[in-house]
Structures are given as structure tokens and as C-alpha cells.
Amino acid sequence: MATDTDIGSVKSQLQQLATPGAGLLTADYVNPNMADKLRETGIQYFDVTGIAYLNQPPIYIHIKANKPELRVGTRTKAGEAFQPAGMKIVYAFLQDREVINVLYREIAELIQVALGALGEVFRDLLEQGILVEEINGARRIADYVQLLDKWVDAYPPKLGNKRRLGICTTDYPDWWQGIRPEEFEAVWGREVAAVEYTG
């Protein structure tokens, strides 16, 4: 981080390069603390993120990046609908759209999730506009495709690697050659399919 000495050095160099007060420091990023120090020293600056201080009367520009203050009641957590427990609930909604209109307790028992988690998921989906509550109290999925897309996007990082059952090995490398997968309503994966296809 730059020190007061560094800032003094920058100011001196800018004054040598330009008319006093007309120099401009450009940077990839100027953090809020540094922005204050530069402005107090009279060094004009801008960075690639849009943070800027320019004082050339009649033009005055001061753009500083501050973290937004959290309002009381603001949720800081990511939406519950696309966390592991929430995804289980959303999956049930995707399978049967009518499940959303069953009593919370019945849904929780059906899906085997905590009642509190269910309330959080409903609240999250309502806030996102994916779920809509009608005047008569009935709920419906407003955008099924959006819900499905979000669930599919969240699956690999949230649940995908938790679903691996294991790795199997055998002492008989040709075990698969006598099996007809269609008898088990199955298909071969890519390796066996490639061998079958290429001969």
C-alpha cells in the first residue's frame, strides 16, 4: 500500500510533467482509503473501474467506491433455494408443480426436509419472482424454465460431487462383453460405446 511519502513523490512527479494542478494519475484500481489521501493532497486520479477525482473548475468530479451499508432486515446469505437442502425441495417442485400447494408440514414429510428450510426456500423463490402467491393463497411457479435452469446450474457445485457412489474395479477386464444393457433398461457409457462403435 502506498505511504504518504509515495503520495508526495507522485505529486512531485505530476507537477514536473504538467502544469501544477493539471496532472492526472491513472491506475488499475484506487481503493477508497487511497482515494481520500490522493484527493486531500490535491492529486487528480481515475482508475479503470470508474473511480475518479477531477477538479478543474468549472468541472468537478468525485466518484468513490464505498461498500453499501446493510439495511436492517437485509438478507446477506445467498438464496436458500439453491443451497443443498433447498435444491432437494426445488427438485420436488420441478417433478410435481402441485406439491407447492400442499401444507408445509406435508411437504416437509414428503421430501424429508426440515420445516424451517422449507419456509426459507418459499421466501427465497417468492423474492426472486420464480414463485407467485395468488390472491386466494394458492402458489404457482411463474417461470418453470427459469427455475429448472437455475437448478441445473447449481447442481454440479452444490450436489454433484456429493452424489458419487464410488469407483469400482475388477480383475476381469472383459466382464462387460457378455452383458446386454437393454435387458436392464440401461445403455453403455462413452468408453464401451466407443469400443462398440469403432470395433
Short mmCIF file of C-alpha atoms in Angstrom, two decimals:
data_model
loop_
_atom_site.label_atom_id
_atom_site.label_comp_id
_atom_site.label_asym_id
_atom_site.label_seq_id
_atom_site.Cartn_x
_atom_site.Cartn_y
_atom_site.Cartn_z
CA MET A 1 0.00 0.00 0.00
CA ALA A 2 1.24 3.46 -0.83
CA THR A 3 2.53 5.63 2.02
CA ASP A 4 2.33 9.40 2.48
CA THR A 5 5.89 9.56 1.12
CA ASP A 6 4.78 7.71 -2.01
CA ILE A 7 1.89 10.13 -2.46
CA GLY A 8 4.26 13.08 -2.08
CA SER A 9 6.53 11.54 -4.71
CA VAL A 10 3.60 11.06 -7.11
CA LYS A 11 2.52 14.67 -6.59
CA SER A 12 6.05 15.90 -7.28
CA GLN A 13 6.33 13.85 -10.49
CA LEU A 14 2.94 15.03 -11.75
CA GLN A 15 3.93 18.66 -11.15
CA GLN A 16 7.12 18.15 -13.18
CA LEU A 17 5.19 16.62 -16.08
CA ALA A 18 2.30 19.06 -16.26
CA THR A 19 1.14 22.49 -15.26
CA PRO A 20 0.60 22.45 -11.48
CA GLY A 21 -2.85 21.08 -10.75
CA ALA A 22 -3.29 19.69 -14.26
CA GLY A 23 -1.59 16.29 -13.80
CA LEU A 24 -3.70 13.16 -13.71
CA LEU A 25 -2.83 9.83 -12.08
CA THR A 26 -4.27 6.76 -13.81
CA ALA A 27 -4.34 3.34 -12.18
CA ASP A 28 -5.92 -0.08 -12.45
CA TYR A 29 -7.61 0.41 -9.08
CA VAL A 30 -7.69 3.10 -6.40
CA ASN A 31 -9.08 1.80 -3.10
CA PRO A 32 -11.34 4.10 -1.02
CA ASN A 33 -8.65 4.96 1.57
CA MET A 34 -6.10 5.84 -1.09
CA ALA A 35 -8.75 7.85 -2.95
CA ASP A 36 -9.25 10.01 0.16
CA LYS A 37 -5.49 10.56 0.58
CA LEU A 38 -4.99 11.47 -3.08
CA ARG A 39 -7.91 13.91 -3.06
CA GLU A 40 -6.75 15.54 0.21
CA THR A 41 -3.30 16.01 -1.36
CA GLY A 42 -4.85 17.53 -4.48
CA ILE A 43 -3.86 14.71 -6.82
CA GLN A 44 -6.42 14.11 -9.53
CA TYR A 45 -6.93 10.47 -10.50
CA PHE A 46 -9.08 7.92 -12.20
CA ASP A 47 -8.98 4.15 -12.45
CA VAL A 48 -10.35 1.55 -14.84
CA THR A 49 -13.26 0.76 -12.51
CA GLY A 50 -14.61 4.31 -12.80
CA ILE A 51 -13.32 5.74 -9.52
CA ALA A 52 -12.26 9.32 -10.23
CA TYR A 53 -11.37 12.72 -8.83
CA LEU A 54 -11.05 15.66 -11.20
CA ASN A 55 -11.01 19.27 -10.00
CA GLN A 56 -10.70 21.60 -12.99
CA PRO A 57 -13.21 24.41 -12.40
CA PRO A 58 -15.90 24.60 -13.56
CA ILE A 59 -15.63 20.80 -13.80
CA TYR A 60 -15.61 18.85 -10.55
CA ILE A 61 -15.89 15.06 -10.50
CA HIS A 62 -15.56 12.89 -7.41
CA ILE A 63 -16.55 9.24 -7.70
CA LYS A 64 -15.57 7.00 -4.82
CA ALA A 65 -16.36 3.32 -4.32
CA ASN A 66 -17.83 2.69 -0.91
CA LYS A 67 -19.23 -0.59 0.29
CA PRO A 68 -23.00 -0.24 0.59
CA GLU A 69 -24.29 -0.10 4.13
CA LEU A 70 -26.53 -3.02 5.04
CA ARG A 71 -30.07 -2.03 5.87
CA VAL A 72 -31.82 -3.62 8.82
CA GLY A 73 -33.55 -6.78 7.64
CA THR A 74 -31.38 -7.14 4.54
CA ARG A 75 -30.54 -10.75 3.81
CA THR A 76 -26.81 -11.30 3.47
CA LYS A 77 -26.93 -15.03 2.76
CA ALA A 78 -27.20 -16.44 -0.71
CA GLY A 79 -30.68 -17.66 -1.54
CA GLU A 80 -31.68 -20.84 0.25
CA ALA A 81 -33.42 -22.31 -2.80
CA PHE A 82 -30.12 -23.19 -4.44
CA GLN A 83 -28.26 -24.48 -1.38
CA PRO A 84 -28.12 -28.29 -0.95
CA ALA A 85 -31.26 -28.66 1.22
CA GLY A 86 -33.15 -26.11 -0.85
CA MET A 87 -32.25 -27.87 -4.08
CA LYS A 88 -33.91 -31.02 -2.78
CA ILE A 89 -37.10 -29.01 -2.22
CA VAL A 90 -36.88 -27.29 -5.62
CA TYR A 91 -36.37 -30.70 -7.27
CA ALA A 92 -39.66 -31.86 -5.75
CA PHE A 93 -41.37 -28.74 -7.16
CA LEU A 94 -39.88 -29.43 -10.58
CA GLN A 95 -41.14 -33.02 -10.51
CA ASP A 96 -44.67 -32.11 -9.43
CA ARG A 97 -45.85 -28.50 -9.66
CA GLU A 98 -48.80 -29.18 -7.37
CA VAL A 99 -46.55 -30.01 -4.40
CA ILE A 100 -46.15 -26.26 -3.76
CA ASN A 101 -49.80 -26.06 -2.69
CA VAL A 102 -49.66 -28.83 -0.10
CA LEU A 103 -49.33 -27.85 3.59
CA TYR A 104 -45.75 -27.11 4.67
CA ARG A 105 -45.74 -29.97 7.17
CA GLU A 106 -46.85 -32.46 4.50
CA ILE A 107 -44.23 -31.20 2.04
CA ALA A 108 -41.51 -31.46 4.71
CA GLU A 109 -42.52 -35.06 5.46
CA LEU A 110 -42.78 -35.97 1.78
CA ILE A 111 -39.35 -34.58 0.89
CA GLN A 112 -37.72 -35.35 4.26
CA VAL A 113 -36.52 -31.81 4.97
CA ALA A 114 -36.78 -29.51 7.98
CA LEU A 115 -39.89 -27.35 8.16
CA GLY A 116 -37.73 -24.22 8.63
CA ALA A 117 -35.74 -24.95 5.46
CA LEU A 118 -38.99 -25.18 3.53
CA GLY A 119 -40.11 -21.73 4.70
CA GLU A 120 -36.75 -20.22 3.69
CA VAL A 121 -36.95 -21.76 0.21
CA PHE A 122 -40.50 -20.47 -0.33
CA ARG A 123 -39.45 -16.98 0.82
CA ASP A 124 -36.39 -17.04 -1.46
CA LEU A 125 -38.37 -18.17 -4.52
CA LEU A 126 -41.05 -15.54 -3.85
CA GLU A 127 -38.38 -12.79 -3.57
CA GLN A 128 -36.85 -13.92 -6.87
CA GLY A 129 -40.26 -13.85 -8.56
CA ILE A 130 -39.97 -17.50 -9.55
CA LEU A 131 -42.84 -18.45 -7.26
CA VAL A 132 -46.04 -16.40 -7.15
CA GLU A 133 -48.71 -16.36 -4.47
CA GLU A 134 -52.21 -15.73 -5.82
CA ILE A 135 -54.87 -13.66 -4.04
CA ASN A 136 -56.63 -16.85 -2.90
CA GLY A 137 -53.38 -18.10 -1.29
CA ALA A 138 -52.57 -20.64 -4.00
CA ARG A 139 -48.96 -20.74 -5.13
CA ARG A 140 -47.66 -21.37 -8.63
CA ILE A 141 -44.31 -21.47 -10.40
CA ALA A 142 -44.22 -18.31 -12.52
CA ASP A 143 -41.28 -19.38 -14.65
CA TYR A 144 -40.72 -23.14 -14.72
CA VAL A 145 -37.87 -22.92 -17.27
CA GLN A 146 -36.00 -20.32 -15.19
CA LEU A 147 -36.37 -22.49 -12.09
CA LEU A 148 -35.14 -25.54 -13.96
CA ASP A 149 -32.18 -23.61 -15.44
CA LYS A 150 -31.13 -22.28 -12.03
CA TRP A 151 -31.40 -25.75 -10.51
CA VAL A 152 -29.31 -27.30 -13.31
CA ASP A 153 -26.66 -24.55 -12.96
CA ALA A 154 -26.45 -25.03 -9.18
CA TYR A 155 -26.37 -28.84 -9.26
CA PRO A 156 -22.69 -29.52 -10.12
CA PRO A 157 -21.10 -27.32 -7.43
CA LYS A 158 -23.72 -27.91 -4.73
CA LEU A 159 -24.74 -31.55 -5.11
CA GLY A 160 -22.86 -33.14 -8.00
CA ASN A 161 -19.77 -34.30 -6.15
CA LYS A 162 -21.84 -35.48 -3.16
CA ARG A 163 -23.68 -37.97 -5.35
CA ARG A 164 -20.67 -40.05 -6.39
CA LEU A 165 -21.28 -43.59 -5.19
CA GLY A 166 -17.76 -44.88 -5.65
CA ILE A 167 -15.29 -46.31 -8.10
CA CYS A 168 -15.48 -49.98 -8.99
CA THR A 169 -12.65 -52.16 -10.26
CA THR A 170 -12.44 -55.75 -11.44
CA ASP A 171 -9.85 -58.43 -12.13
CA TYR A 172 -11.75 -59.32 -15.33
CA PRO A 173 -11.27 -56.52 -17.90
CA ASP A 174 -13.67 -58.10 -20.44
CA TRP A 175 -16.58 -58.52 -18.00
CA TRP A 176 -18.79 -56.17 -19.97
CA GLN A 177 -18.65 -58.05 -23.28
CA GLY A 178 -21.31 -60.60 -22.33
CA ILE A 179 -23.78 -58.09 -20.90
CA ARG A 180 -26.74 -56.74 -22.88
CA PRO A 181 -27.61 -53.43 -21.18
CA GLU A 182 -31.03 -53.18 -22.87
CA GLU A 183 -32.15 -56.13 -20.73
CA PHE A 184 -31.74 -53.83 -17.74
CA GLU A 185 -33.20 -50.73 -19.43
CA ALA A 186 -29.70 -49.25 -19.48
CA VAL A 187 -27.16 -48.01 -22.02
CA TRP A 188 -23.39 -48.12 -22.18
CA GLY A 189 -21.30 -45.13 -21.20
CA ARG A 190 -18.85 -43.43 -23.54
CA GLU A 191 -15.90 -45.84 -23.24
CA VAL A 192 -17.81 -49.02 -24.05
CA ALA A 193 -19.91 -47.25 -26.66
CA ALA A 194 -16.73 -46.04 -28.38
CA VAL A 195 -15.27 -49.57 -28.45
CA GLU A 196 -18.52 -50.96 -29.84
CA TYR A 197 -18.75 -48.20 -32.45
CA THR A 198 -15.14 -48.34 -33.64
CA GLY A 199 -14.81 -52.11 -33.44
#
